[in-house]
Short mmCIF file of C-alpha atoms in Angstrom, two decimals:
data_model
loop_
_atom_site.label_atom_id
_atom_site.label_comp_id
_atom_site.label_asym_id
_atom_site.label_seq_id
_atom_site.Cartn_x
_atom_site.Cartn_y
_atom_site.Cartn_z
CA ALA A 1 4.22 15.28 55.43
CA GLU A 2 2.10 13.28 57.90
CA MET A 3 -1.05 15.13 56.81
CA ASN A 4 -0.32 14.35 53.15
CA GLU A 5 0.30 10.70 54.00
CA ARG A 6 -3.00 10.54 55.91
CA ALA A 7 -4.79 12.24 53.00
CA LYS A 8 -3.56 9.44 50.71
CA VAL A 9 -4.79 6.79 53.17
CA LEU A 10 -8.22 8.47 53.22
CA GLY A 11 -8.34 8.49 49.41
CA LEU A 12 -8.01 12.26 49.05
CA THR A 13 -6.29 12.12 45.66
CA ALA A 14 -6.56 15.85 44.84
CA THR A 15 -5.48 17.32 48.17
CA SER A 16 -2.09 18.56 49.30
CA PHE A 17 -1.11 20.20 52.58
CA GLU A 18 1.77 22.62 52.98
CA ASN A 19 0.93 23.66 56.54
CA SER A 20 -1.33 22.52 59.36
CA THR A 21 -3.18 25.84 59.73
CA GLY A 22 -5.05 25.88 56.43
CA PHE A 23 -3.41 29.16 55.45
CA ASP A 24 -2.58 29.72 51.79
CA GLY A 25 0.48 28.00 50.39
CA ASN A 26 1.72 27.10 46.92
CA LEU A 27 1.39 23.39 47.73
CA GLN A 28 -1.90 23.71 49.65
CA TYR A 29 -5.00 22.75 47.66
CA SER A 30 -8.04 20.49 47.55
CA THR A 31 -11.27 19.88 45.65
CA ALA A 32 -14.92 19.87 46.70
CA HIS A 33 -14.94 16.09 46.18
CA ASP A 34 -12.00 15.58 48.55
CA VAL A 35 -13.44 18.00 51.12
CA ALA A 36 -16.72 16.04 51.00
CA ASN A 37 -14.85 12.75 51.48
CA LEU A 38 -12.90 14.17 54.41
CA ALA A 39 -16.08 15.59 55.96
CA THR A 40 -17.86 12.25 55.54
CA TYR A 41 -14.99 10.56 57.38
CA ALA A 42 -14.90 13.20 60.15
CA LEU A 43 -18.67 13.17 60.64
CA ARG A 44 -18.54 9.44 61.47
CA ILE A 45 -16.60 10.32 64.63
CA PRO A 46 -19.22 11.25 67.25
CA GLU A 47 -17.02 13.82 69.04
CA LEU A 48 -16.23 15.64 65.79
CA ARG A 49 -19.84 15.57 64.60
CA ALA A 50 -20.93 17.04 67.94
CA ARG A 51 -18.38 19.86 67.66
CA LEU A 52 -19.33 20.60 64.04
CA SER A 53 -22.96 20.89 65.20
CA LEU A 54 -22.36 23.52 67.88
CA SER A 55 -23.71 27.01 67.28
CA ASN A 56 -21.36 28.33 69.99
CA ALA A 57 -18.92 27.06 72.60
CA ALA A 58 -16.34 28.19 75.12
CA VAL A 59 -12.87 27.03 76.09
CA THR A 60 -11.04 27.54 79.36
CA SER A 61 -7.30 28.10 79.51
CA LYS A 62 -5.03 26.38 82.02
CA GLU A 63 -5.06 29.64 83.94
CA GLY A 64 -8.87 29.55 84.16
CA THR A 65 -9.65 32.22 81.57
CA ARG A 66 -12.84 31.39 79.71
CA VAL A 67 -13.08 32.42 76.05
CA ALA A 68 -16.34 32.28 74.09
CA LEU A 69 -16.02 30.85 70.60
CA GLU A 70 -18.48 32.17 68.08
CA GLN A 71 -19.66 29.90 65.29
CA THR A 72 -18.94 31.54 61.95
CA HIS A 73 -21.32 29.26 60.04
CA HIS A 74 -24.25 31.68 60.25
CA LEU A 75 -26.77 29.24 58.78
CA LEU A 76 -26.00 26.77 61.56
CA GLN A 77 -27.19 29.44 63.98
CA THR A 78 -30.33 30.42 62.09
CA ASP A 79 -31.44 27.69 59.70
CA THR A 80 -32.81 24.54 61.30
CA VAL A 81 -32.10 22.37 58.23
CA VAL A 82 -28.35 23.03 58.57
CA VAL A 83 -27.27 20.69 61.37
CA ALA A 84 -23.46 20.77 61.12
CA GLY A 85 -20.80 22.66 59.26
CA LYS A 86 -17.41 24.26 58.95
CA THR A 87 -16.31 27.51 57.34
CA GLY A 88 -12.98 28.69 56.01
CA THR A 89 -11.72 31.72 54.13
CA THR A 90 -8.34 32.62 52.69
CA ASP A 91 -7.29 34.97 49.90
CA ALA A 92 -6.49 32.08 47.56
CA ALA A 93 -9.42 29.82 48.46
CA GLY A 94 -12.11 32.48 48.80
CA GLN A 95 -15.08 31.76 51.05
CA CYS A 96 -15.55 28.04 51.68
CA LEU A 97 -18.39 26.26 53.43
CA MET A 98 -19.13 22.63 54.30
CA SER A 99 -22.67 22.01 55.54
CA VAL A 100 -24.72 19.03 56.59
CA VAL A 101 -28.32 19.68 55.63
CA ARG A 102 -31.14 17.55 57.05
CA GLU A 103 -34.26 17.36 54.93
CA ASN A 104 -36.98 14.70 55.33
CA ASN A 105 -34.85 12.81 57.91
CA ARG A 106 -32.00 12.46 55.42
CA ASP A 107 -28.61 14.17 55.58
CA TYR A 108 -27.01 15.83 52.57
CA LEU A 109 -23.45 17.11 52.46
CA VAL A 110 -22.89 20.38 50.60
CA VAL A 111 -19.43 21.80 49.87
CA LEU A 112 -18.90 25.29 48.47
CA LEU A 113 -15.42 26.43 47.47
CA ALA A 114 -14.17 29.74 46.08
CA SER A 115 -17.45 31.52 46.78
CA ARG A 116 -17.83 35.28 47.04
CA GLU A 117 -21.09 35.00 49.03
CA ARG A 118 -21.12 31.54 50.64
CA TYR A 119 -24.26 32.06 52.74
CA ARG A 120 -26.25 33.47 49.82
CA ASP A 121 -25.01 30.61 47.60
CA MET A 122 -25.99 28.12 50.28
CA GLN A 123 -29.48 29.65 50.58
CA VAL A 124 -29.91 29.18 46.82
CA LEU A 125 -28.86 25.53 47.10
CA LEU A 126 -31.21 25.01 50.05
CA SER A 127 -34.09 26.41 47.99
CA VAL A 128 -33.26 24.10 45.08
CA LEU A 129 -33.01 21.09 47.41
CA ALA A 130 -36.33 21.93 49.05
CA SER A 131 -38.06 22.21 45.66
CA LEU A 132 -36.55 18.92 44.45
CA LEU A 133 -37.73 17.12 47.57
CA ALA A 134 -41.20 18.68 47.60
#
């Protein structure tokens, strides 16, 4: 309920949360427009932008166990124009990808939802963007 209230405050008019995990649910949905608005908000917070820009990280438990976290946004690891991003996949949503792409010192936000091949789709969009800006 708090997440849905916050979504309204942020102007996410086509988003509903049923759970806090992002797992599928009958009342869990969003649009690319709302995901882009949420990402724009989150990216203004320096700590979140820094985390979304990491290609890898590690966390340490209270007991001292260190666990490496692997970035699943493969283009963030390999493509220098992708400077931040977040992935997500569920049966209902398909493959989803939010990416910040830097081209000519300008950032572009790209949101892909319900993809079957999100990295291939993103490569196509990157090619189109590069040709438009050339």
